[in-house]
XYZ file of N, CA and C in Angstrom:
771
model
N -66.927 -46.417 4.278
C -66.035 -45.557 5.050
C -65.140 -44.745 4.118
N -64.712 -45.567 3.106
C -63.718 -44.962 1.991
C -64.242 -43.686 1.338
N -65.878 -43.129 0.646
C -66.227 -42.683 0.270
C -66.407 -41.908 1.398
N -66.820 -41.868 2.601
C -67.118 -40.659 3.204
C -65.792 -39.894 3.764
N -64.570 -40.758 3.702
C -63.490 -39.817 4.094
C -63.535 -39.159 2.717
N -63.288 -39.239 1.695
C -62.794 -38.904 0.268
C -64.109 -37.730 0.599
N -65.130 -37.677 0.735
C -66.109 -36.374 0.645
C -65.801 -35.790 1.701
N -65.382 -35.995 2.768
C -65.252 -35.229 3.894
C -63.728 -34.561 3.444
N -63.148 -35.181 2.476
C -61.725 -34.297 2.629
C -61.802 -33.084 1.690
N -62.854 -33.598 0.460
C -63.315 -32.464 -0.549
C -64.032 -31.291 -0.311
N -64.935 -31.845 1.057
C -65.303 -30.520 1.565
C -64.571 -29.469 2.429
N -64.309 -30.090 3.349
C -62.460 -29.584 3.939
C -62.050 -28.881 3.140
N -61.051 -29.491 2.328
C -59.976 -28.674 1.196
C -60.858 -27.416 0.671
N -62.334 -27.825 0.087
C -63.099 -26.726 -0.322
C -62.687 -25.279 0.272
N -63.139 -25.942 1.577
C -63.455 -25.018 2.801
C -61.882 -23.878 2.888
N -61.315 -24.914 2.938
C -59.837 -24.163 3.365
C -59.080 -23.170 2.408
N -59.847 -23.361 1.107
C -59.016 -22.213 -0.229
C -60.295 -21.805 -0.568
N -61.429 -21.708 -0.461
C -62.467 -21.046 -1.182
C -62.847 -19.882 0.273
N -63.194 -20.631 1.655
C -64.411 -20.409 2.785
C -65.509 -21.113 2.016
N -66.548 -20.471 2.826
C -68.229 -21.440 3.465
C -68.975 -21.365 2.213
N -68.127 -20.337 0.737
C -69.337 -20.492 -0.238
C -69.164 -21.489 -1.235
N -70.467 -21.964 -1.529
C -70.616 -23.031 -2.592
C -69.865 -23.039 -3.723
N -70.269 -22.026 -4.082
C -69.919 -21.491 -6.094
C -70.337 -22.569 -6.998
N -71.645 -22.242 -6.595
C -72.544 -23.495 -7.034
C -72.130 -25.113 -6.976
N -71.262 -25.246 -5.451
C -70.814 -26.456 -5.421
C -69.803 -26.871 -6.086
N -68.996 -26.266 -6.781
C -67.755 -26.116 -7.369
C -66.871 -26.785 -6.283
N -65.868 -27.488 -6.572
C -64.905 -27.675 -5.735
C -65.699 -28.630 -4.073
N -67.025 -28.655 -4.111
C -67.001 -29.148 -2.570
C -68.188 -30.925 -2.858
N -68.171 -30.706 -4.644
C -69.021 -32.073 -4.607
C -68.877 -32.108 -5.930
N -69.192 -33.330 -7.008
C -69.072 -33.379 -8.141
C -69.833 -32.711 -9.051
N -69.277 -31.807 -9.899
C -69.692 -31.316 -10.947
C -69.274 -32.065 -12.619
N -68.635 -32.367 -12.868
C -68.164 -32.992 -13.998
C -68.386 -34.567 -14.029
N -69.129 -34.694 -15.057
C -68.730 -36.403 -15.367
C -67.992 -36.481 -15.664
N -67.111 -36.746 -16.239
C -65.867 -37.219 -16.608
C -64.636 -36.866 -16.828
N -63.424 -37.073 -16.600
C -62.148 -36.334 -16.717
C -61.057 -37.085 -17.466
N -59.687 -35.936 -17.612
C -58.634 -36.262 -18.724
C -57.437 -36.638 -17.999
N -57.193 -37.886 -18.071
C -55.838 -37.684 -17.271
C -54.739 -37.834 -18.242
N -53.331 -37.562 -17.608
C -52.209 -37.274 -18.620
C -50.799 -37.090 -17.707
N -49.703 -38.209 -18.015
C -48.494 -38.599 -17.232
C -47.524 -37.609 -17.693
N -47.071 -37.027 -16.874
C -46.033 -35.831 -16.733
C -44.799 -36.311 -15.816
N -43.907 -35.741 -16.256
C -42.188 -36.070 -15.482
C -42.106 -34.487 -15.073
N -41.777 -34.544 -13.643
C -41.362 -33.416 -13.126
C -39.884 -33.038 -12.088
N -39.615 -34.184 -12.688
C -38.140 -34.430 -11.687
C -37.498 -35.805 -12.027
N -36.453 -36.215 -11.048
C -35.740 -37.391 -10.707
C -34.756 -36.610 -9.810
N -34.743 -38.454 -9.020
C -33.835 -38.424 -8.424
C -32.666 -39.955 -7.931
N -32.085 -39.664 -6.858
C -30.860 -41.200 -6.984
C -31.994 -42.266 -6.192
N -32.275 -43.295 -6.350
C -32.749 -43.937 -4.704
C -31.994 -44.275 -3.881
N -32.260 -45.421 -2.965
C -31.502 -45.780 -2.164
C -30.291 -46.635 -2.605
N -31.168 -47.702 -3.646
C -30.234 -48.258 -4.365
C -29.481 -47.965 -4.982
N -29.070 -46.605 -5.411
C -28.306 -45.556 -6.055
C -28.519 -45.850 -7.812
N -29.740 -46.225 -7.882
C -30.055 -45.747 -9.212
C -30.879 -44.757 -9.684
N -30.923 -43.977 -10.856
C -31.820 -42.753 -11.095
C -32.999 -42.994 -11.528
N -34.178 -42.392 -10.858
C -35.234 -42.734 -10.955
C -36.135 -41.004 -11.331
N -36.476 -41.070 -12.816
C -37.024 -40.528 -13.202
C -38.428 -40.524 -12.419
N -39.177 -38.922 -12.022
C -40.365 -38.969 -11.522
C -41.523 -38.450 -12.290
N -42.881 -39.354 -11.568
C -43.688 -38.466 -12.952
C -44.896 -38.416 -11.811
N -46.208 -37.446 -12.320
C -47.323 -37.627 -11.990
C -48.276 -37.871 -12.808
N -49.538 -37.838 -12.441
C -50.654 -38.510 -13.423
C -51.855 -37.331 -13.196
N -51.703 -36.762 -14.233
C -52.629 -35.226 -14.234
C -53.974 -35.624 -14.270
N -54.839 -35.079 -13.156
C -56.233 -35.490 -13.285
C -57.418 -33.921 -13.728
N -57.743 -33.824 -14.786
C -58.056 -32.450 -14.964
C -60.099 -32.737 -15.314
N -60.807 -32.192 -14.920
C -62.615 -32.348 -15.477
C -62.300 -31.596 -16.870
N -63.058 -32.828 -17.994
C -63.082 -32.755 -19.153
C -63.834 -31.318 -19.436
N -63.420 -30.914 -20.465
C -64.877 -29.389 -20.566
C -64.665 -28.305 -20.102
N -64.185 -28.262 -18.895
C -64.006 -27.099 -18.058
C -63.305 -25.917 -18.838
N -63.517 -25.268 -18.805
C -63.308 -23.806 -18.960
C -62.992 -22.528 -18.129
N -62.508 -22.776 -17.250
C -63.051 -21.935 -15.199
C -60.955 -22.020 -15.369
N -60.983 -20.593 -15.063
C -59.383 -20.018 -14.550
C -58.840 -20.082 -13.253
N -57.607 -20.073 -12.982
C -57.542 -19.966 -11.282
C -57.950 -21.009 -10.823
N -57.749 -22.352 -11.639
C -58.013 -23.522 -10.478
C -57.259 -23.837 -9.533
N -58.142 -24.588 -8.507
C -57.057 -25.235 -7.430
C -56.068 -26.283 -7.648
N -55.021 -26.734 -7.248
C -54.217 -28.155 -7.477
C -54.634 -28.809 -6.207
N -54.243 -30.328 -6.006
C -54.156 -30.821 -4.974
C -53.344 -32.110 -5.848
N -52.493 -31.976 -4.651
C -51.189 -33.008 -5.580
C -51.438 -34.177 -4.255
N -51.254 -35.495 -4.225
C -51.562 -36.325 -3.536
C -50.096 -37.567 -3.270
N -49.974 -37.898 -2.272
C -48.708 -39.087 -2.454
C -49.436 -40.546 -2.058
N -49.282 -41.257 -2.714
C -49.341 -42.687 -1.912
C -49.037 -43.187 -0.487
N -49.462 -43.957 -0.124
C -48.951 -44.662 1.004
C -48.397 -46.151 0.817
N -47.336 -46.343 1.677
C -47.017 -47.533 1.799
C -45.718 -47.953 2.845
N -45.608 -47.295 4.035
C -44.681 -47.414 5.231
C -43.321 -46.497 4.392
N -42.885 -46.091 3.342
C -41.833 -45.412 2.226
C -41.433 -46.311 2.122
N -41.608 -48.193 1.751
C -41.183 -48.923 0.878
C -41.950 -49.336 -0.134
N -43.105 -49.097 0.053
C -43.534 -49.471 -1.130
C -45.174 -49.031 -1.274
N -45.955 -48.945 -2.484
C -46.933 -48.421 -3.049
C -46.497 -47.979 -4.265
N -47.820 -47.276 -5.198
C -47.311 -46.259 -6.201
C -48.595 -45.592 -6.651
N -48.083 -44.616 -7.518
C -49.458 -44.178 -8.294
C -50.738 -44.331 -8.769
N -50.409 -45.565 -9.288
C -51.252 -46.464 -9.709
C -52.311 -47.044 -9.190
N -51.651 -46.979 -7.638
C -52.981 -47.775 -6.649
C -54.499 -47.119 -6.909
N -55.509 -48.541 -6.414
C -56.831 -47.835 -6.887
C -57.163 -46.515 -6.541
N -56.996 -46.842 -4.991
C -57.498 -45.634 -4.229
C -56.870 -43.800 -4.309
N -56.041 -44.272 -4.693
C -54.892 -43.035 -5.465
C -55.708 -42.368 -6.414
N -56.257 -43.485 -7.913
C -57.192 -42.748 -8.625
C -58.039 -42.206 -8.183
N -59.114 -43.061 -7.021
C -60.105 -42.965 -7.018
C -60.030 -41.078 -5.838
N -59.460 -40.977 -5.405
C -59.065 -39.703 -4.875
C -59.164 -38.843 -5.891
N -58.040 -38.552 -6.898
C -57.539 -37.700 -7.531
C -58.842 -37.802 -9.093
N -59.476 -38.511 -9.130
C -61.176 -38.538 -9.965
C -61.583 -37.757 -9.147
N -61.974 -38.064 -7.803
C -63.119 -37.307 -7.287
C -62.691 -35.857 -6.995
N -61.120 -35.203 -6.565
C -61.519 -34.319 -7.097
C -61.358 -33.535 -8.299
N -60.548 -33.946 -9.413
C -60.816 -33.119 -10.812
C -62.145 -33.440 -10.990
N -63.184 -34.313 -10.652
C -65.335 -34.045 -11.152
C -65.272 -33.395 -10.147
N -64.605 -32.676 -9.465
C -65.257 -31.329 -8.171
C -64.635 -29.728 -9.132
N -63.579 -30.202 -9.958
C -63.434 -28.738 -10.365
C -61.453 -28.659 -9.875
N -60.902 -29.529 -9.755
C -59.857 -29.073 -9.060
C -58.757 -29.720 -10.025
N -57.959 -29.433 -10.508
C -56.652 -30.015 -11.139
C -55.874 -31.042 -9.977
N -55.750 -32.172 -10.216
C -55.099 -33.060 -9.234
C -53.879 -33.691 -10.005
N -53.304 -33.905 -8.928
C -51.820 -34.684 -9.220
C -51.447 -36.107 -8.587
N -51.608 -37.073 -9.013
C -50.987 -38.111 -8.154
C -49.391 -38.274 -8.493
N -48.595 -38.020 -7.253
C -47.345 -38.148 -7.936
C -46.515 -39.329 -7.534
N -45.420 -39.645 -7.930
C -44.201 -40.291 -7.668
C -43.658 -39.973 -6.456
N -43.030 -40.619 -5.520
C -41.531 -40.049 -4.869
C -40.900 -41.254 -4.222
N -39.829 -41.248 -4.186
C -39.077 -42.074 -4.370
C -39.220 -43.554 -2.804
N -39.196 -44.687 -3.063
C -39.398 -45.372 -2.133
C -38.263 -46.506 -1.482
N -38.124 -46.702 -0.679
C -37.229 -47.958 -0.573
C -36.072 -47.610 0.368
N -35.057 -48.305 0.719
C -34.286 -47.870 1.984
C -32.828 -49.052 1.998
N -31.777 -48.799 2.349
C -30.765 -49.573 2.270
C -30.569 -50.394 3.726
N -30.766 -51.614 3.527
C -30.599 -52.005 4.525
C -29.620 -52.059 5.640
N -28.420 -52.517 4.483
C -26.946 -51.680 5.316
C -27.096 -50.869 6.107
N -27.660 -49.257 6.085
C -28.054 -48.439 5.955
C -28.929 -48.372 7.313
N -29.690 -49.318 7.277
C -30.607 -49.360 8.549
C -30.147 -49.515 9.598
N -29.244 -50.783 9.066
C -29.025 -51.719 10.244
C -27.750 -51.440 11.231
N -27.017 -50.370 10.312
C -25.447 -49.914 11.053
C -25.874 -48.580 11.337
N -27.100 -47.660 10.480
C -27.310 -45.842 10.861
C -28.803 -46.311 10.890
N -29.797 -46.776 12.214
C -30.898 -46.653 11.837
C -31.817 -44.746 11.873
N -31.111 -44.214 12.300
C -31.509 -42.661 12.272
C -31.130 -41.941 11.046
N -30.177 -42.777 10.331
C -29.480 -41.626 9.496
C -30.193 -42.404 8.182
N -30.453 -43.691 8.502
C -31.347 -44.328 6.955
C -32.607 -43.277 7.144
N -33.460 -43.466 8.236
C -34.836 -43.182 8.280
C -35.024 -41.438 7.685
N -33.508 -40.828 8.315
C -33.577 -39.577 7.886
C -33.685 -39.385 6.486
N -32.856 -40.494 5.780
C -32.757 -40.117 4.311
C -33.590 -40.640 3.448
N -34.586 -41.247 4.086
C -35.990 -42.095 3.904
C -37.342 -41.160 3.689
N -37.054 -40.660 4.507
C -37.984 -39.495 4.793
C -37.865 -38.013 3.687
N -36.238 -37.572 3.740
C -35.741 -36.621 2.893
C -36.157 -36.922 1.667
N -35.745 -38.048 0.893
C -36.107 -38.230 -0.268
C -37.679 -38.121 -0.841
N -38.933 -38.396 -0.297
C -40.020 -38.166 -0.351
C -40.480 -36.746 -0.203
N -39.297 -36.234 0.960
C -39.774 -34.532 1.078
C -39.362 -34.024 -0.475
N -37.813 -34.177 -1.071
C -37.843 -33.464 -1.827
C -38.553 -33.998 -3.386
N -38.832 -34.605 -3.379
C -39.790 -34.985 -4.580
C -40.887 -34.609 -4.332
N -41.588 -34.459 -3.146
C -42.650 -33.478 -3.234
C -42.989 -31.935 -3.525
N -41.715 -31.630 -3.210
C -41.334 -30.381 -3.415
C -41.161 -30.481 -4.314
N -40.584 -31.482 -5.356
C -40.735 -31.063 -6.851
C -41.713 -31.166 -7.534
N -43.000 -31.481 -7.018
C -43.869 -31.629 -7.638
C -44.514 -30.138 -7.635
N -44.842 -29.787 -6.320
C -45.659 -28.632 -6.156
C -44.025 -27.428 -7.162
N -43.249 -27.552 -6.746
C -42.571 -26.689 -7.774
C -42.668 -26.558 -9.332
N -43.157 -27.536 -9.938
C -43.654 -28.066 -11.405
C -44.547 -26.990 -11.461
N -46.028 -27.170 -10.510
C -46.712 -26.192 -11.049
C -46.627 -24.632 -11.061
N -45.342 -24.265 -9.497
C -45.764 -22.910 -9.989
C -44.944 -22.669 -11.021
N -44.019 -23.185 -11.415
C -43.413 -23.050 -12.836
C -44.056 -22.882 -13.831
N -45.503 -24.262 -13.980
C -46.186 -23.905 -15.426
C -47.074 -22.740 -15.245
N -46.981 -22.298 -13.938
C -48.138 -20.908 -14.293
C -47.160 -19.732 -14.407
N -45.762 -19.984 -13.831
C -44.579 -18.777 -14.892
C -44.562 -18.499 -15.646
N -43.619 -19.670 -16.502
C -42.768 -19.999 -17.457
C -43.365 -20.984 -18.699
N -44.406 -21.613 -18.278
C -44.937 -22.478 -19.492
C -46.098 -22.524 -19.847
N -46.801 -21.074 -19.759
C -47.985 -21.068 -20.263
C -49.076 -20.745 -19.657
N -49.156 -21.346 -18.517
C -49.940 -21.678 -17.718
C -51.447 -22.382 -18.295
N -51.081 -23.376 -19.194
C -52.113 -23.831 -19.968
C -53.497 -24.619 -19.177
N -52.769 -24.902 -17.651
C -53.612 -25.839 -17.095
C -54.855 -24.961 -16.103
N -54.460 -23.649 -16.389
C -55.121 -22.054 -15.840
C -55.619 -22.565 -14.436
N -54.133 -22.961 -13.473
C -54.075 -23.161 -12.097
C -53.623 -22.037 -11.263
N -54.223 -22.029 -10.608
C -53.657 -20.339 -9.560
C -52.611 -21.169 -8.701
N -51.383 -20.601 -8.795
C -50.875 -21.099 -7.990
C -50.205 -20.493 -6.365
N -51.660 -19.678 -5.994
C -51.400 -19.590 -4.602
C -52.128 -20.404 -4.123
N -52.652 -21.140 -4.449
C -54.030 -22.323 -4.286
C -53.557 -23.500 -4.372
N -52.211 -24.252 -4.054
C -51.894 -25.517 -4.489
C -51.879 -26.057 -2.767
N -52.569 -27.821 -3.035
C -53.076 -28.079 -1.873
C -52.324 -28.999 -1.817
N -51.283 -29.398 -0.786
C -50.514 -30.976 -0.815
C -51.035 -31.824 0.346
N -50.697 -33.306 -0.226
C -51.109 -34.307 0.748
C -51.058 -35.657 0.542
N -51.542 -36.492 1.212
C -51.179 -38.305 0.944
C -51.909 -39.105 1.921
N -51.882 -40.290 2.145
C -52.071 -41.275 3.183
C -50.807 -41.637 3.528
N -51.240 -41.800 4.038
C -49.969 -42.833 5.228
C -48.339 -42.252 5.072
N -47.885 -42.549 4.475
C -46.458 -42.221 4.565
C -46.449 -40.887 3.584
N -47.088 -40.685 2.934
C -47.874 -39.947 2.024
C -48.178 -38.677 2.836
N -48.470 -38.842 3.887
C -49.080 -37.671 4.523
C -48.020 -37.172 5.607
N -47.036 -38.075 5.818
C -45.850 -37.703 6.346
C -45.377 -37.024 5.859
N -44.942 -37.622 4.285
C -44.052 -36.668 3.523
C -44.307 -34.673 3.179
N -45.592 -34.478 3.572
C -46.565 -33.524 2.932
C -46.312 -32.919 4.091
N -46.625 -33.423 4.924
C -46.527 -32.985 6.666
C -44.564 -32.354 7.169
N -43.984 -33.093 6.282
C -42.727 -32.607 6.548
C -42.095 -31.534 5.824
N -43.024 -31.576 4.289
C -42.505 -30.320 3.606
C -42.855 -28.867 3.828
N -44.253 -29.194 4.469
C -44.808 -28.211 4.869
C -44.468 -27.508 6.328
N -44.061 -28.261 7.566
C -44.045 -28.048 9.202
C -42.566 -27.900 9.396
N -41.669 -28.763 8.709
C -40.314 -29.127 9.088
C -39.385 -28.211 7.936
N -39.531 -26.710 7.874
C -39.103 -25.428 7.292
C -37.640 -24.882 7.604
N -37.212 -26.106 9.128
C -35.655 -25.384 9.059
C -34.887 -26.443 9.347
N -34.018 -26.042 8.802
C -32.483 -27.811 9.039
C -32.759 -28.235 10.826
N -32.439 -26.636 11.440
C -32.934 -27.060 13.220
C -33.551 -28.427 13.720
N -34.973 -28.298 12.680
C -35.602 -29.175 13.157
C -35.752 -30.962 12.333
N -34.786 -30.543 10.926
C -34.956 -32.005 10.966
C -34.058 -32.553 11.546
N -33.072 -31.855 11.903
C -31.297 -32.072 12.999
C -31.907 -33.048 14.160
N -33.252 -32.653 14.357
C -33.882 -33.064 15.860
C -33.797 -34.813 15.441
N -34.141 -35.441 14.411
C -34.564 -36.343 14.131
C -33.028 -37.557 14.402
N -31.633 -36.639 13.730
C -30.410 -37.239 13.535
C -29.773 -36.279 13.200
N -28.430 -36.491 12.789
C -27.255 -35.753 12.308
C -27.377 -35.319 10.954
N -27.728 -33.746 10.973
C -27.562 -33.709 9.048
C -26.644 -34.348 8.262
N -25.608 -34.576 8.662
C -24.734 -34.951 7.406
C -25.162 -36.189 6.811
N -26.752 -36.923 7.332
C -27.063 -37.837 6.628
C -27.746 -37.604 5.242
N -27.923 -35.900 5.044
C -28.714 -35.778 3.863
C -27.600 -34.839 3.259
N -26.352 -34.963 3.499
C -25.746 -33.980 2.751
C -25.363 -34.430 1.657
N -25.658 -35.665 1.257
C -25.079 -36.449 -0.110
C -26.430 -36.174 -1.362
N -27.202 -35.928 -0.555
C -29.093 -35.547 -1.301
C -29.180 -34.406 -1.839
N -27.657 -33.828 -1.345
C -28.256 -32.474 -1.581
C -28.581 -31.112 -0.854
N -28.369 -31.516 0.746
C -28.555 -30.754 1.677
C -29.906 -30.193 1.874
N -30.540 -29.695 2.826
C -31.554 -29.579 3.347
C -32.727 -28.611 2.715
N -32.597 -28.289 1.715
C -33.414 -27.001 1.242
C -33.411 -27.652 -0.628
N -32.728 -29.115 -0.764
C -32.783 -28.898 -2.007
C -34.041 -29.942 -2.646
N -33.987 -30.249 -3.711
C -35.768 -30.282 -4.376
C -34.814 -31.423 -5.734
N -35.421 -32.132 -5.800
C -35.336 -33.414 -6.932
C -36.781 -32.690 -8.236
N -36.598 -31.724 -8.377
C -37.890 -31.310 -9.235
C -37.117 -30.861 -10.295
N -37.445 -30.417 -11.536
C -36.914 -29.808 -12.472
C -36.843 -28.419 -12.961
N -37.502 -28.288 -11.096
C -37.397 -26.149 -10.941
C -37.510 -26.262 -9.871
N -36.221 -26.200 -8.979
C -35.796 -25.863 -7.944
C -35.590 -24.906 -7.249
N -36.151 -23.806 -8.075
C -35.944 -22.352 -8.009
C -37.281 -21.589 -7.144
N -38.297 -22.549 -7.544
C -39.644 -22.375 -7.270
C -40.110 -22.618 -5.597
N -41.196 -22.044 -5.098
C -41.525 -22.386 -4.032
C -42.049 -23.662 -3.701
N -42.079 -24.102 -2.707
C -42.903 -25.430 -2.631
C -43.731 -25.542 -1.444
N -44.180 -24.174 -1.029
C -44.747 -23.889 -0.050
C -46.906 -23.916 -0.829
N -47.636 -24.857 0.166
C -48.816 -24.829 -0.124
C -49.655 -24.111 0.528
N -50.790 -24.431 0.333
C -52.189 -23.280 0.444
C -52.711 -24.095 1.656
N -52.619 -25.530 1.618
C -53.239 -25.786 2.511
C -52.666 -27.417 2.595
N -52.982 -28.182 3.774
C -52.134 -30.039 3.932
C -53.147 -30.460 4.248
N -53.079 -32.189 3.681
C -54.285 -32.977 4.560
C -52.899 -34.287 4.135
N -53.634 -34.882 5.504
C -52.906 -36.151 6.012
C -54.181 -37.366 6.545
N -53.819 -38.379 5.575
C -54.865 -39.543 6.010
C -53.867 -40.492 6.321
N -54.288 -40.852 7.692
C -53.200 -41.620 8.615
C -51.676 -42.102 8.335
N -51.206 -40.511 8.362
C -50.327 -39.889 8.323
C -49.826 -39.378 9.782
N -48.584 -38.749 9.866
C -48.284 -38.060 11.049
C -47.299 -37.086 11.050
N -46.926 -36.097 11.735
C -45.987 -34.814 11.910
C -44.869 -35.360 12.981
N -43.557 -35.449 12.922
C -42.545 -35.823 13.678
C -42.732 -35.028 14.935
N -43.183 -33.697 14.688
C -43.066 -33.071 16.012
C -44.421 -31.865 16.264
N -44.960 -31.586 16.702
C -46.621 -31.207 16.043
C -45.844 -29.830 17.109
N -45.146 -29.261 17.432
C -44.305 -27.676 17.850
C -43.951 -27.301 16.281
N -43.241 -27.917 15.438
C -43.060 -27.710 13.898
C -44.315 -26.394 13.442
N -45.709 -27.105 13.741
C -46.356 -26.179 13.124
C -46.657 -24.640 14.020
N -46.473 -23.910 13.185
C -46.275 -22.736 13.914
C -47.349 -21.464 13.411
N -47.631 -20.553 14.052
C -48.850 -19.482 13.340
C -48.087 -19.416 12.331
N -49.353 -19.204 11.229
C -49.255 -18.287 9.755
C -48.908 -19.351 9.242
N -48.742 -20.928 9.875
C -48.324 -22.053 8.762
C -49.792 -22.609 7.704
N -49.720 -23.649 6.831
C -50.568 -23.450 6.299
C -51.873 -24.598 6.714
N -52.968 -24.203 6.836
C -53.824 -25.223 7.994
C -53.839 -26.322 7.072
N -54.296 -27.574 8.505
C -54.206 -29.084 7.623
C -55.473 -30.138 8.125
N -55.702 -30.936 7.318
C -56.974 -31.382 7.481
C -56.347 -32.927 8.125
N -56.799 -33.530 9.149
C -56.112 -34.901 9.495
C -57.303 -36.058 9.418
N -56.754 -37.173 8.787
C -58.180 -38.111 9.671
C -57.503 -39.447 9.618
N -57.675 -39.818 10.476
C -57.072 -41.390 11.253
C -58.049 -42.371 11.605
N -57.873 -43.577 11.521
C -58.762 -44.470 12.221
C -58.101 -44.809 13.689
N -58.911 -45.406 13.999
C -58.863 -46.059 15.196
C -57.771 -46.973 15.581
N -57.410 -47.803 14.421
C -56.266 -48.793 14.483
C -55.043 -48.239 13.901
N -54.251 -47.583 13.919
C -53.287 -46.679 13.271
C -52.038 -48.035 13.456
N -51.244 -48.163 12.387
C -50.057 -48.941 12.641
C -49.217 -47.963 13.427
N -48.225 -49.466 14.404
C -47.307 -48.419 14.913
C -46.222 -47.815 13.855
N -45.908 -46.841 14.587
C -45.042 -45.960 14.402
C -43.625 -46.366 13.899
N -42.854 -45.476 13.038
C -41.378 -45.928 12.705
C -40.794 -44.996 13.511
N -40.829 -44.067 14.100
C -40.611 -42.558 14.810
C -41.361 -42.251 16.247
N -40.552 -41.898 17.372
C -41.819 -41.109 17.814
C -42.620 -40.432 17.460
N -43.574 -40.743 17.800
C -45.422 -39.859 16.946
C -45.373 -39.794 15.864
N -44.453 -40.994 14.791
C -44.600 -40.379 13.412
C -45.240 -42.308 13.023
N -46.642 -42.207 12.642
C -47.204 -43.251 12.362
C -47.245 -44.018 10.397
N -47.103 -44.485 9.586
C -46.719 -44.937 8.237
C -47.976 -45.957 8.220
């Protein structure tokens, strides 16, 4: 089952930044044996516990390649936002399959964990800032790259109108919120902003170029969910979903971890 979602999402994503052509299968099935990976810091931020937590990702690039204008697809873990990390198998085994398709991948960091205090006296205003913190570390991730195709070279020769975000599970929340949930309005819907005004307020980014967009090309969410599925609106950027059958419940209305 694992392998046919992971190909069904490569062809998807294909689909969604290329269209219906192959390019000799570039990008929609493996071309490369083997790839380079390489740990990058693209931010920090406070956690819950109010300590600073430097963030990094784990660059997945096909060895050899030579091809300009690649795609990104930056990926988050799952784990309800207390826990998982980078490291997990299936994390690699994603972000392998697609740098041997041709695509620059990112598995990144973002921050996990929650104050219980916190829960148990503001359970809206924890979950809000539960949630926030994952948004803006994602945003610092996808901000990293269009930076290195600015300002640093662009050595990793990524196009960056082509950057694809996404995750499992809480993972795909977070991706789902940076992308759908575009105005304070609507994360207000969730609780009272002033729970993220200590973060930083609503537009700000734990990345180390904050300046940058963090708007993607395209979202996929593996049993994941959107707080409010009105969020997505024409001209937003399309998203690939896939769920099983047994979905844990929910921490949110309609928002499943």
């Amino acid at each position: 089952m694992k392998n046919f979602v992971l190909s069904l999402l490569v062809l998807t994503l294909g689909n969604m930044v290329f269209g219906q052509s192959c390019q000799e299968c570039r990008y929609i099935s493996q071309v490369f044996d083997s790839i380079e990976v390489e740990t990058i810091q693209f931010g920090s931020g406070v956690t819950a516990a109010g300590n600073q937590q430097d963030l990094f990702f784990d660059l997945y690039t096909p060895f050899g390649d030579t091809a300009s204008n690649r795609p990104v697809m930056i990926f988050a873990f799952g784990g309800g936002f207390v826990q998982g990390s980078r490291d997990q198998g299936y994390v690699k085994d994603i972000c392998r399959r697609f740098a041997e398709a041709g695509y620059v991948a990112a598995a990144i960091d973002y921050r996990i964990g929650l104050d219980p205090l916190g829960a148990l006296f503001g359970p809206n205003a924890e979950l809000m800032r539960t949630f926030f913190r994952a948004m803006q570390d994602m945003r610092g991730a996808i901000q990293w790259f269009r930076a290195h195709a600015d300002v640093m070279g662009n050595t990793l020769r990524i196009d960056p109108d082509k950057i694809i975000s996404g995750g499992a599970s809480a993972g795909g929340i977070a991706a789902c919120l940076v992308a759908y949930c575009d105005q304070d309005t609507e994360f207000g819907e969730i609780g009272n902003l002033s729970a993220i005004a200590s973060l930083g307020g609503f537009n700000s980014s734990t990345g180390n170029y904050p300046n940058y967009s963090y708007k993607s090309a395209g979202i996929f969410n593996i049993a994941g969910a959107i707080v409010n599925v009105d969020w997505i609106e024409p001209g937003d950027a399309p998203i690939f979903h896939a769920h099983g059958a047994n979905e844990a419940l929910g921490v949110a209305p309609g928002v499943g971890i």
